[in-house]
PDB file of C-alpha atoms and ligand atoms in Angstrom:
ATOM      1  CA  MET F  82      -0.272  -0.184   0.063  1.00  0.00           C
ATOM      2  CA  GLY F  83       1.683   3.466  -1.458  1.00  0.00           C
ATOM      3  CA  ARG F  84       0.530   5.630   0.384  1.00  0.00           C
ATOM      4  CA  GLU F  85       3.453   8.211   0.988  1.00  0.00           C
ATOM      5  CA  LYS F  86       3.172   7.556  -3.127  1.00  0.00           C
ATOM      6  CA  ASP F  87       0.729   9.711  -3.054  1.00  0.00           C
ATOM      7  CA  VAL F  88       2.283  12.818  -1.895  1.00  0.00           C
ATOM      8  CA  PRO F  89       3.338  15.628  -2.891  1.00  0.00           C
ATOM      9  CA  GLU F  90       0.319  16.605  -5.088  1.00  0.00           C
ATOM     10  CA  LEU F  91      -0.211  20.255  -6.901  1.00  0.00           C
ATOM     11  CA  PRO F  92      -1.096  21.581  -4.278  1.00  0.00           C
ATOM     12  CA  GLU F  93       1.582  20.390  -1.692  1.00  0.00           C
ATOM     13  CA  VAL F  94       4.141  21.613  -4.563  1.00  0.00           C
ATOM     14  CA  GLU F  95       1.937  25.395  -4.781  1.00  0.00           C
ATOM     15  CA  THR F  96       2.119  25.374  -1.166  1.00  0.00           C
ATOM     16  CA  VAL F  97       6.035  24.970  -1.040  1.00  0.00           C
ATOM     17  CA  ARG F  98       6.263  27.349  -3.084  1.00  0.00           C
ATOM     18  CA  ARG F  99       3.853  29.565  -1.483  1.00  0.00           C
ATOM     19  CA  SER F 100       5.815  29.352   1.121  1.00  0.00           C
ATOM     20  CA  LEU F 101       8.936  29.377   0.163  1.00  0.00           C
ATOM     21  CA  ALA F 102       8.830  32.601  -2.648  1.00  0.00           C
ATOM     22  CA  PRO F 103       9.119  35.508   0.282  1.00  0.00           C
ATOM     23  CA  PHE F 104      12.466  33.937   1.885  1.00  0.00           C
ATOM     24  CA  ILE F 105      14.307  33.020  -1.458  1.00  0.00           C
ATOM     25  CA  THR F 106      12.678  35.734  -4.289  1.00  0.00           C
ATOM     26  CA  GLY F 107      15.540  38.240  -4.691  1.00  0.00           C
ATOM     27  CA  ALA F 108      18.262  35.999  -2.256  1.00  0.00           C
ATOM     28  CA  THR F 109      21.788  34.961  -4.324  1.00  0.00           C
ATOM     29  CA  ILE F 110      22.980  31.891  -3.847  1.00  0.00           C
ATOM     30  CA  ALA F 111      26.252  32.427  -1.502  1.00  0.00           C
ATOM     31  CA  THR F 112      27.514  28.801  -0.839  1.00  0.00           C
ATOM     32  CA  VAL F 113      25.469  24.685  -2.050  1.00  0.00           C
ATOM     33  CA  GLU F 114      27.107  21.939   0.491  1.00  0.00           C
ATOM     34  CA  VAL F 115      25.705  18.751  -1.657  1.00  0.00           C
ATOM     35  CA  ARG F 116      26.515  15.832   0.538  1.00  0.00           C
ATOM     36  CA  GLU F 117      24.554  13.535  -0.566  1.00  0.00           C
ATOM     37  CA  PRO F 118      24.311  13.561  -5.080  1.00  0.00           C
ATOM     38  CA  ARG F 119      22.620   9.886  -4.896  1.00  0.00           C
ATOM     39  CA  LEU F 120      19.057  11.116  -5.645  1.00  0.00           C
ATOM     40  CA  ARG F 121      16.616   9.694  -8.109  1.00  0.00           C
ATOM     41  CA  ARG F 122      19.497  10.477 -10.751  1.00  0.00           C
ATOM     42  CA  PRO F 123      22.712  11.633  -9.482  1.00  0.00           C
ATOM     43  CA  LEU F 124      23.140  15.096  -9.699  1.00  0.00           C
ATOM     44  CA  ALA F 125      25.327  16.989 -11.498  1.00  0.00           C
ATOM     45  CA  PRO F 126      29.211  16.792 -11.137  1.00  0.00           C
ATOM     46  CA  ASP F 127      29.125  20.499 -11.561  1.00  0.00           C
ATOM     47  CA  PHE F 128      25.726  20.874  -9.800  1.00  0.00           C
ATOM     48  CA  ALA F 129      27.412  23.050  -7.007  1.00  0.00           C
ATOM     49  CA  MET F 130      29.686  25.260  -8.922  1.00  0.00           C
ATOM     50  CA  ALA F 131      27.010  26.418 -10.953  1.00  0.00           C
ATOM     51  CA  VAL F 132      24.303  28.269  -9.131  1.00  0.00           C
ATOM     52  CA  THR F 133      26.427  29.553  -6.555  1.00  0.00           C
ATOM     53  CA  GLY F 134      26.432  33.475  -7.310  1.00  0.00           C
ATOM     54  CA  ARG F 135      23.028  32.947  -8.713  1.00  0.00           C
ATOM     55  CA  THR F 136      20.574  34.969  -7.978  1.00  0.00           C
ATOM     56  CA  ILE F 137      16.681  33.108  -7.338  1.00  0.00           C
ATOM     57  CA  LEU F 138      14.982  36.008  -9.655  1.00  0.00           C
ATOM     58  CA  ARG F 139      10.991  33.663  -8.954  1.00  0.00           C
ATOM     59  CA  VAL F 140       9.487  30.763  -7.784  1.00  0.00           C
ATOM     60  CA  ALA F 141       7.189  28.999  -9.686  1.00  0.00           C
ATOM     61  CA  ARG F 142       5.749  25.910 -10.132  1.00  0.00           C
ATOM     62  CA  ARG F 143       4.677  23.384 -13.322  1.00  0.00           C
ATOM     63  CA  GLY F 144       2.990  20.171 -12.315  1.00  0.00           C
ATOM     64  CA  LYS F 145       4.341  18.965  -9.499  1.00  0.00           C
ATOM     65  CA  TYR F 146       7.725  20.314 -10.321  1.00  0.00           C
ATOM     66  CA  LEU F 147       9.353  24.013  -8.386  1.00  0.00           C
ATOM     67  CA  HIS F 148      11.171  25.537 -11.123  1.00  0.00           C
ATOM     68  CA  LEU F 149      13.335  28.711  -9.366  1.00  0.00           C
ATOM     69  CA  HIS F 150      14.417  30.659 -12.062  1.00  0.00           C
ATOM     70  CA  LEU F 151      17.947  31.875 -11.724  1.00  0.00           C
ATOM     71  CA  ASP F 152      19.415  35.525 -12.741  1.00  0.00           C
ATOM     72  CA  ASP F 153      21.302  33.031 -15.930  1.00  0.00           C
ATOM     73  CA  SER F 154      17.637  32.420 -17.267  1.00  0.00           C
ATOM     74  CA  ARG F 155      18.323  28.630 -15.933  1.00  0.00           C
ATOM     75  CA  VAL F 156      16.185  26.903 -14.223  1.00  0.00           C
ATOM     76  CA  TRP F 157      16.300  25.258 -10.879  1.00  0.00           C
ATOM     77  CA  LEU F 158      13.958  21.705 -11.454  1.00  0.00           C
ATOM     78  CA  VAL F 159      13.302  20.978  -7.644  1.00  0.00           C
ATOM     79  CA  HIS F 160      10.531  17.655  -7.410  1.00  0.00           C
ATOM     80  CA  LEU F 161      10.572  16.322  -3.787  1.00  0.00           C
ATOM     81  CA  GLY F 162       9.848  12.996  -5.144  1.00  0.00           C
ATOM     82  CA  MET F 163       7.843  10.920  -2.547  1.00  0.00           C
ATOM     83  CA  THR F 164       9.619  12.006   1.206  1.00  0.00           C
ATOM     84  CA  GLY F 165      11.723  15.387   0.022  1.00  0.00           C
ATOM     85  CA  GLN F 166      11.147  18.802   2.398  1.00  0.00           C
ATOM     86  CA  LEU F 167      12.787  21.912   0.943  1.00  0.00           C
ATOM     87  CA  VAL F 168      12.277  24.358   3.549  1.00  0.00           C
ATOM     88  CA  VAL F 169      13.913  27.102   4.325  1.00  0.00           C
ATOM     89  CA  GLU F 170      15.546  28.252   7.605  1.00  0.00           C
ATOM     90  CA  ASN F 171      17.590  30.267  10.225  1.00  0.00           C
ATOM     91  CA  LEU F 172      21.724  29.159   9.736  1.00  0.00           C
ATOM     92  CA  GLY F 173      23.233  27.019  12.789  1.00  0.00           C
ATOM     93  CA  GLU F 174      20.054  24.773  12.817  1.00  0.00           C
ATOM     94  CA  THR F 175      20.740  21.751  13.959  1.00  0.00           C
ATOM     95  CA  LEU F 176      21.712  19.238  11.203  1.00  0.00           C
ATOM     96  CA  LEU F 177      19.134  16.139  10.753  1.00  0.00           C
ATOM     97  CA  PRO F 178      20.178  12.955   8.998  1.00  0.00           C
ATOM     98  CA  HIS F 179      19.802  12.471   5.231  1.00  0.00           C
ATOM     99  CA  ASP F 180      19.758  16.310   4.530  1.00  0.00           C
ATOM    100  CA  HIS F 181      21.527  15.370   1.385  1.00  0.00           C
ATOM    101  CA  ILE F 182      21.638  19.873  -0.058  1.00  0.00           C
ATOM    102  CA  LEU F 183      22.428  22.671   2.078  1.00  0.00           C
ATOM    103  CA  VAL F 184      22.195  25.895   0.121  1.00  0.00           C
ATOM    104  CA  VAL F 185      23.710  29.385   2.035  1.00  0.00           C
ATOM    105  CA  LEU F 186      21.691  32.106   0.630  1.00  0.00           C
ATOM    106  CA  SER F 187      22.913  36.664   1.318  1.00  0.00           C
ATOM    107  CA  THR F 188      19.971  37.220   3.220  1.00  0.00           C
ATOM    108  CA  GLY F 189      21.615  34.884   6.112  1.00  0.00           C
ATOM    109  CA  ARG F 190      19.188  31.953   5.737  1.00  0.00           C
ATOM    110  CA  ARG F 191      19.530  27.676   4.762  1.00  0.00           C
ATOM    111  CA  LEU F 192      18.083  25.940   2.246  1.00  0.00           C
ATOM    112  CA  ARG F 193      17.751  22.831   3.661  1.00  0.00           C
ATOM    113  CA  TYR F 194      16.938  19.502   0.901  1.00  0.00           C
ATOM    114  CA  ASN F 195      15.795  16.282   2.876  1.00  0.00           C
ATOM    115  CA  ASP F 196      15.102  13.353   1.912  1.00  0.00           C
ATOM    116  CA  PRO F 197      15.612   9.802   3.502  1.00  0.00           C
ATOM    117  CA  ARG F 198      13.907   8.167   0.879  1.00  0.00           C
ATOM    118  CA  ARG F 199      16.313   9.816  -2.409  1.00  0.00           C
ATOM    119  CA  PHE F 200      13.465   9.976  -5.186  1.00  0.00           C
ATOM    120  CA  GLY F 201      14.092  13.921  -5.540  1.00  0.00           C
ATOM    121  CA  LEU F 202      14.944  15.377  -8.600  1.00  0.00           C
ATOM    122  CA  MET F 203      16.964  18.248  -8.764  1.00  0.00           C
ATOM    123  CA  ALA F 204      18.153  19.418 -12.615  1.00  0.00           C
ATOM    124  CA  LEU F 205      19.626  22.792 -14.136  1.00  0.00           C
ATOM    125  CA  GLY F 206      19.101  23.699 -17.631  1.00  0.00           C
ATOM    126  CA  THR F 207      16.788  26.064 -20.305  1.00  0.00           C
ATOM    127  CA  GLU F 208      13.082  26.831 -19.387  1.00  0.00           C
ATOM    128  CA  ASN F 209      13.537  24.233 -23.164  1.00  0.00           C
ATOM    129  CA  GLU F 210      15.525  21.598 -21.718  1.00  0.00           C
ATOM    130  CA  ILE F 211      13.515  21.257 -18.283  1.00  0.00           C
ATOM    131  CA  ASP F 212      10.786  21.150 -20.846  1.00  0.00           C
ATOM    132  CA  THR F 213      11.578  18.460 -22.295  1.00  0.00           C
ATOM    133  CA  LEU F 214      12.883  16.089 -19.794  1.00  0.00           C
ATOM    134  CA  THR F 215       9.360  16.840 -18.294  1.00  0.00           C
ATOM    135  CA  GLU F 216       7.348  16.602 -20.867  1.00  0.00           C
ATOM    136  CA  LEU F 217       4.411  17.615 -18.801  1.00  0.00           C
ATOM    137  CA  GLY F 218       0.735  18.663 -20.306  1.00  0.00           C
ATOM    138  CA  VAL F 219      -1.240  21.279 -19.018  1.00  0.00           C
ATOM    139  CA  GLU F 220      -2.153  23.193 -16.144  1.00  0.00           C
ATOM    140  CA  PRO F 221      -4.860  21.812 -13.914  1.00  0.00           C
ATOM    141  CA  LEU F 222      -5.743  25.047 -12.751  1.00  0.00           C
ATOM    142  CA  SER F 223      -5.044  26.715 -16.220  1.00  0.00           C
ATOM    143  CA  ARG F 224      -7.959  28.337 -18.443  1.00  0.00           C
ATOM    144  CA  ALA F 225      -6.428  25.784 -20.623  1.00  0.00           C
ATOM    145  CA  PHE F 226      -7.675  22.498 -19.283  1.00  0.00           C
ATOM    146  CA  THR F 227     -11.726  22.736 -19.942  1.00  0.00           C
ATOM    147  CA  GLY F 228     -14.000  19.935 -20.628  1.00  0.00           C
ATOM    148  CA  CYS F 229     -13.443  19.531 -24.072  1.00  0.00           C
ATOM    149  CA  SER F 230      -9.897  19.883 -23.993  1.00  0.00           C
ATOM    150  CA  LEU F 231     -10.202  16.441 -21.651  1.00  0.00           C
ATOM    151  CA  TRP F 232     -12.671  15.629 -24.070  1.00  0.00           C
ATOM    152  CA  GLU F 233     -10.575  15.761 -26.983  1.00  0.00           C
ATOM    153  CA  LYS F 234      -8.055  13.551 -24.920  1.00  0.00           C
ATOM    154  CA  VAL F 235      -9.899  10.720 -23.691  1.00  0.00           C
ATOM    155  CA  ARG F 236     -12.306  10.417 -26.787  1.00  0.00           C
ATOM    156  CA  ARG F 237     -10.227   7.393 -28.200  1.00  0.00           C
ATOM    157  CA  THR F 238      -8.034   5.913 -25.268  1.00  0.00           C
ATOM    158  CA  ARG F 239      -8.892   2.360 -24.046  1.00  0.00           C
ATOM    159  CA  ARG F 240      -7.272   3.745 -20.396  1.00  0.00           C
ATOM    160  CA  THR F 241      -9.607   4.517 -17.315  1.00  0.00           C
ATOM    161  CA  ILE F 242     -10.544   8.256 -16.567  1.00  0.00           C
ATOM    162  CA  LYS F 243      -8.722   8.100 -13.381  1.00  0.00           C
ATOM    163  CA  ASP F 244      -5.210   6.540 -15.106  1.00  0.00           C
ATOM    164  CA  VAL F 245      -5.737   9.884 -17.716  1.00  0.00           C
ATOM    165  CA  LEU F 246      -5.741  12.464 -15.290  1.00  0.00           C
ATOM    166  CA  MET F 247      -3.088  10.606 -13.780  1.00  0.00           C
ATOM    167  CA  ASP F 248      -1.195  11.182 -16.896  1.00  0.00           C
ATOM    168  CA  GLN F 249       1.384  14.011 -16.381  1.00  0.00           C
ATOM    169  CA  ARG F 250       1.503  14.248 -19.739  1.00  0.00           C
ATOM    170  CA  VAL F 251      -2.319  15.228 -19.412  1.00  0.00           C
ATOM    171  CA  VAL F 252      -2.510  17.330 -17.314  1.00  0.00           C
ATOM    172  CA  ALA F 253       0.410  18.116 -14.766  1.00  0.00           C
ATOM    173  CA  GLY F 254      -0.095  17.349 -11.118  1.00  0.00           C
ATOM    174  CA  ILE F 255      -2.622  15.462  -9.727  1.00  0.00           C
ATOM    175  CA  GLY F 256      -1.297  11.888  -8.677  1.00  0.00           C
ATOM    176  CA  ASN F 257      -3.785   9.531  -6.823  1.00  0.00           C
ATOM    177  CA  ILE F 258      -5.470  11.559  -3.958  1.00  0.00           C
ATOM    178  CA  TYR F 259      -6.955  14.374  -5.580  1.00  0.00           C
ATOM    179  CA  ALA F 260      -8.048  12.045  -8.909  1.00  0.00           C
ATOM    180  CA  SER F 261     -10.008  10.695  -6.031  1.00  0.00           C
ATOM    181  CA  GLU F 262     -11.146  13.371  -4.288  1.00  0.00           C
ATOM    182  CA  LEU F 263     -12.131  14.996  -7.742  1.00  0.00           C
ATOM    183  CA  LEU F 264     -13.505  11.835  -9.462  1.00  0.00           C
ATOM    184  CA  PHE F 265     -15.732  12.134  -5.979  1.00  0.00           C
ATOM    185  CA  ARG F 266     -17.170  15.373  -6.655  1.00  0.00           C
ATOM    186  CA  ALA F 267     -17.628  14.803  -9.903  1.00  0.00           C
ATOM    187  CA  GLY F 268     -19.634  11.328  -9.421  1.00  0.00           C
ATOM    188  CA  VAL F 269     -17.264   9.315 -11.703  1.00  0.00           C
ATOM    189  CA  ARG F 270     -16.143   5.425 -11.002  1.00  0.00           C
ATOM    190  CA  PRO F 271     -12.116   5.801 -11.286  1.00  0.00           C
ATOM    191  CA  GLY F 272     -12.328   3.137 -13.348  1.00  0.00           C
ATOM    192  CA  ARG F 273     -14.427   4.188 -16.282  1.00  0.00           C
ATOM    193  CA  VAL F 274     -12.879   3.432 -19.798  1.00  0.00           C
ATOM    194  CA  ALA F 275     -12.075   7.897 -20.343  1.00  0.00           C
ATOM    195  CA  ALA F 276     -13.476   7.158 -23.657  1.00  0.00           C
ATOM    196  CA  THR F 277     -17.227   6.145 -22.289  1.00  0.00           C
ATOM    197  CA  LEU F 278     -17.717   9.598 -20.798  1.00  0.00           C
ATOM    198  CA  SER F 279     -19.418  12.162 -22.974  1.00  0.00           C
ATOM    199  CA  ARG F 280     -18.869  15.918 -22.900  1.00  0.00           C
ATOM    200  CA  PRO F 281     -20.214  17.246 -20.483  1.00  0.00           C
ATOM    201  CA  LEU F 282     -19.349  14.167 -17.548  1.00  0.00           C
ATOM    202  CA  THR F 283     -16.357  15.963 -18.703  1.00  0.00           C
ATOM    203  CA  GLU F 284     -16.934  19.432 -18.032  1.00  0.00           C
ATOM    204  CA  ARG F 285     -18.353  18.575 -14.712  1.00  0.00           C
ATOM    205  CA  ILE F 286     -14.723  16.508 -14.373  1.00  0.00           C
ATOM    206  CA  VAL F 287     -12.935  19.069 -15.243  1.00  0.00           C
ATOM    207  CA  LYS F 288     -14.710  21.602 -12.533  1.00  0.00           C
ATOM    208  CA  ALA F 289     -14.649  18.796 -10.047  1.00  0.00           C
ATOM    209  CA  ALA F 290     -11.202  19.031 -10.349  1.00  0.00           C
ATOM    210  CA  LYS F 291     -10.536  22.837 -10.077  1.00  0.00           C
ATOM    211  CA  THR F 292     -12.723  23.232  -7.110  1.00  0.00           C
ATOM    212  CA  VAL F 293     -10.773  20.203  -5.186  1.00  0.00           C
ATOM    213  CA  LEU F 294      -7.101  21.433  -6.441  1.00  0.00           C
ATOM    214  CA  ARG F 295      -8.041  25.099  -5.715  1.00  0.00           C
ATOM    215  CA  GLU F 296      -9.870  24.442  -2.170  1.00  0.00           C
ATOM    216  CA  ALA F 297      -6.427  21.831  -1.271  1.00  0.00           C
ATOM    217  CA  ILE F 298      -4.392  24.730  -1.998  1.00  0.00           C
ATOM    218  CA  ARG F 299      -6.212  26.798   0.883  1.00  0.00           C
ATOM    219  CA  HIS F 300      -5.558  24.599   3.626  1.00  0.00           C
ATOM    220  CA  ARG F 301      -1.883  24.585   2.565  1.00  0.00           C
ATOM    221  CA  GLY F 302      -1.762  20.090   1.025  1.00  0.00           C
ATOM    222  CA  SER F 303      -2.140  17.213   2.878  1.00  0.00           C
ATOM    223  CA  SER F 304      -0.113  15.421   5.319  1.00  0.00           C
ATOM    224  CA  ILE F 305      -0.218  12.052   5.238  1.00  0.00           C
ATOM    225  CA  SER F 306       3.499  11.364   5.507  1.00  0.00           C
ATOM    226  CA  ASP F 307       6.359  13.134   4.796  1.00  0.00           C
ATOM    227  CA  TYR F 308       5.602  15.899   2.938  1.00  0.00           C
ATOM    228  CA  ARG F 309       6.019  19.732   4.756  1.00  0.00           C
ATOM    229  CA  ASP F 310       5.840  23.070   4.023  1.00  0.00           C
ATOM    230  CA  GLY F 311       8.760  25.748   2.766  1.00  0.00           C
ATOM    231  CA  GLU F 312       8.269  26.878   6.599  1.00  0.00           C
ATOM    232  CA  GLY F 313       8.391  23.073   7.999  1.00  0.00           C
ATOM    233  CA  ARG F 314       4.761  23.160   8.445  1.00  0.00           C
ATOM    234  CA  ARG F 315       1.961  19.696   7.551  1.00  0.00           C
ATOM    235  CA  GLY F 316      -1.014  20.956   5.997  1.00  0.00           C
ATOM    236  CA  GLY F 317      -4.411  20.531   6.416  1.00  0.00           C
ATOM    237  CA  PHE F 318      -6.477  19.266   3.860  1.00  0.00           C
ATOM    238  CA  GLN F 319      -5.961  15.300   4.875  1.00  0.00           C
ATOM    239  CA  ASN F 320      -8.779  15.721   7.801  1.00  0.00           C
ATOM    240  CA  ARG F 321     -10.998  16.639   4.602  1.00  0.00           C
ATOM    241  CA  PHE F 322     -10.838  13.702   2.702  1.00  0.00           C
ATOM    242  CA  ARG F 323     -14.277  12.379   1.669  1.00  0.00           C
ATOM    243  CA  VAL F 324     -12.799   8.948  -0.180  1.00  0.00           C
ATOM    244  CA  TYR F 325      -8.763   8.459  -0.362  1.00  0.00           C
ATOM    245  CA  ASP F 326      -7.762   6.668   2.901  1.00  0.00           C
ATOM    246  CA  ARG F 327     -11.579   5.554   4.228  1.00  0.00           C
ATOM    247  CA  GLU F 328     -12.037   2.426   2.771  1.00  0.00           C
ATOM    248  CA  GLY F 329     -14.871   1.331   4.655  1.00  0.00           C
ATOM    249  CA  GLU F 330     -16.040   4.667   6.165  1.00  0.00           C
ATOM    250  CA  PRO F 331     -19.649   6.446   5.108  1.00  0.00           C
ATOM    251  CA  CYS F 332     -19.448   8.970   2.282  1.00  0.00           C
ATOM    252  CA  PRO F 333     -20.190  12.044   3.189  1.00  0.00           C
ATOM    253  CA  GLY F 334     -23.281  11.718   0.606  1.00  0.00           C
ATOM    254  CA  CYS F 335     -25.088   8.652   0.843  1.00  0.00           C
ATOM    255  CA  HIS F 336     -23.938   6.433   4.214  1.00  0.00           C
ATOM    256  CA  THR F 337     -22.612   4.005   2.227  1.00  0.00           C
ATOM    257  CA  LEU F 338     -18.595   2.644   2.444  1.00  0.00           C
ATOM    258  CA  ILE F 339     -16.285   3.625   0.552  1.00  0.00           C
ATOM    259  CA  ARG F 340     -14.985   1.237  -1.961  1.00  0.00           C
ATOM    260  CA  ARG F 341     -11.071   0.280  -1.904  1.00  0.00           C
ATOM    261  CA  GLU F 342     -10.166  -1.049  -5.750  1.00  0.00           C
ATOM    262  CA  THR F 343      -6.832  -1.390  -6.741  1.00  0.00           C
ATOM    263  CA  ARG F 344      -5.349  -1.779  -9.932  1.00  0.00           C
ATOM    264  CA  GLY F 345      -1.215  -1.764 -10.880  1.00  0.00           C
ATOM    265  CA  GLY F 346      -0.172  -1.257  -7.521  1.00  0.00           C
ATOM    266  CA  ARG F 347      -2.452   2.146  -6.940  1.00  0.00           C
ATOM    267  CA  SER F 348      -6.024   2.421  -4.494  1.00  0.00           C
ATOM    268  CA  ALA F 349      -8.910   3.904  -6.066  1.00  0.00           C
ATOM    269  CA  PHE F 350     -10.947   5.038  -3.386  1.00  0.00           C
ATOM    270  CA  PHE F 351     -14.734   5.452  -4.427  1.00  0.00           C
ATOM    271  CA  CYS F 352     -18.834   5.665  -3.539  1.00  0.00           C
ATOM    272  CA  PRO F 353     -20.282   2.500  -5.310  1.00  0.00           C
ATOM    273  CA  THR F 354     -24.015   4.817  -5.189  1.00  0.00           C
ATOM    274  CA  CYS F 355     -22.386   8.329  -5.690  1.00  0.00           C
ATOM    275  CA  GLN F 356     -20.321   7.351  -8.470  1.00  0.00           C
ATOM    276  CA  ARG F 357     -21.424   5.748 -12.425  1.00  0.00           C
TER     277      ARG F 357
HETATM  278 ZN1   ZN X 512     -21.934   8.001  -1.606  1.00  0.00          ZN
END
């Protein structure tokens, strides 16, 4: 049961972005100490040298990735993997096991990257190189994500709607938690073959996606295992799940017991009455 695989998703990464931005925007990178380069991919040997002396102009997000835009027009890409935490703190805080990368900023603060399982990813490249590396589809909170655009994507697929929504090349940032939650709100079963969805249903799914993601961002994401924001705080959306991780508990709409279905090592949670 891979619960911790399910975070962070878009709301968690967006919360990290928002919490880091005030502390690191405009800061110059004074020193970088790589204590463990073996992340999901080994960190480039010249990484520390390449970012030292650069100024962070802005902190953006695409899907589940953070983009730190540097003043040499390159992007420092960060993916938190399953257990990564990127936290800003005062110098002199005690180091912990799994603190792999320490970045001292000109402001006297420090960015600490901690990642026990080391599935996180860091890379440096031009915007084009980063886009090629990550291959992301549309941002779900952007205007480009519409019922019509989703319907075009699902028309000829044999995949389930949950698999389509979790495909980062189709729509970027949705994983197991928010796919389960948004399909509940839309009244659609996660195992439903996506090509059987009508236009109005894809419309409903897109609306539900935007609502759930915005609500989760408002509650600063879901902390079910390691996820913390950029100041080390837990999120609050885990207390508002309607179906995710609630197998055997009553549906908030109709009191039918929530079911869990596992496909490809991933659990989908749904109400067999409310979702068709
Ligand atoms: Zn129900």
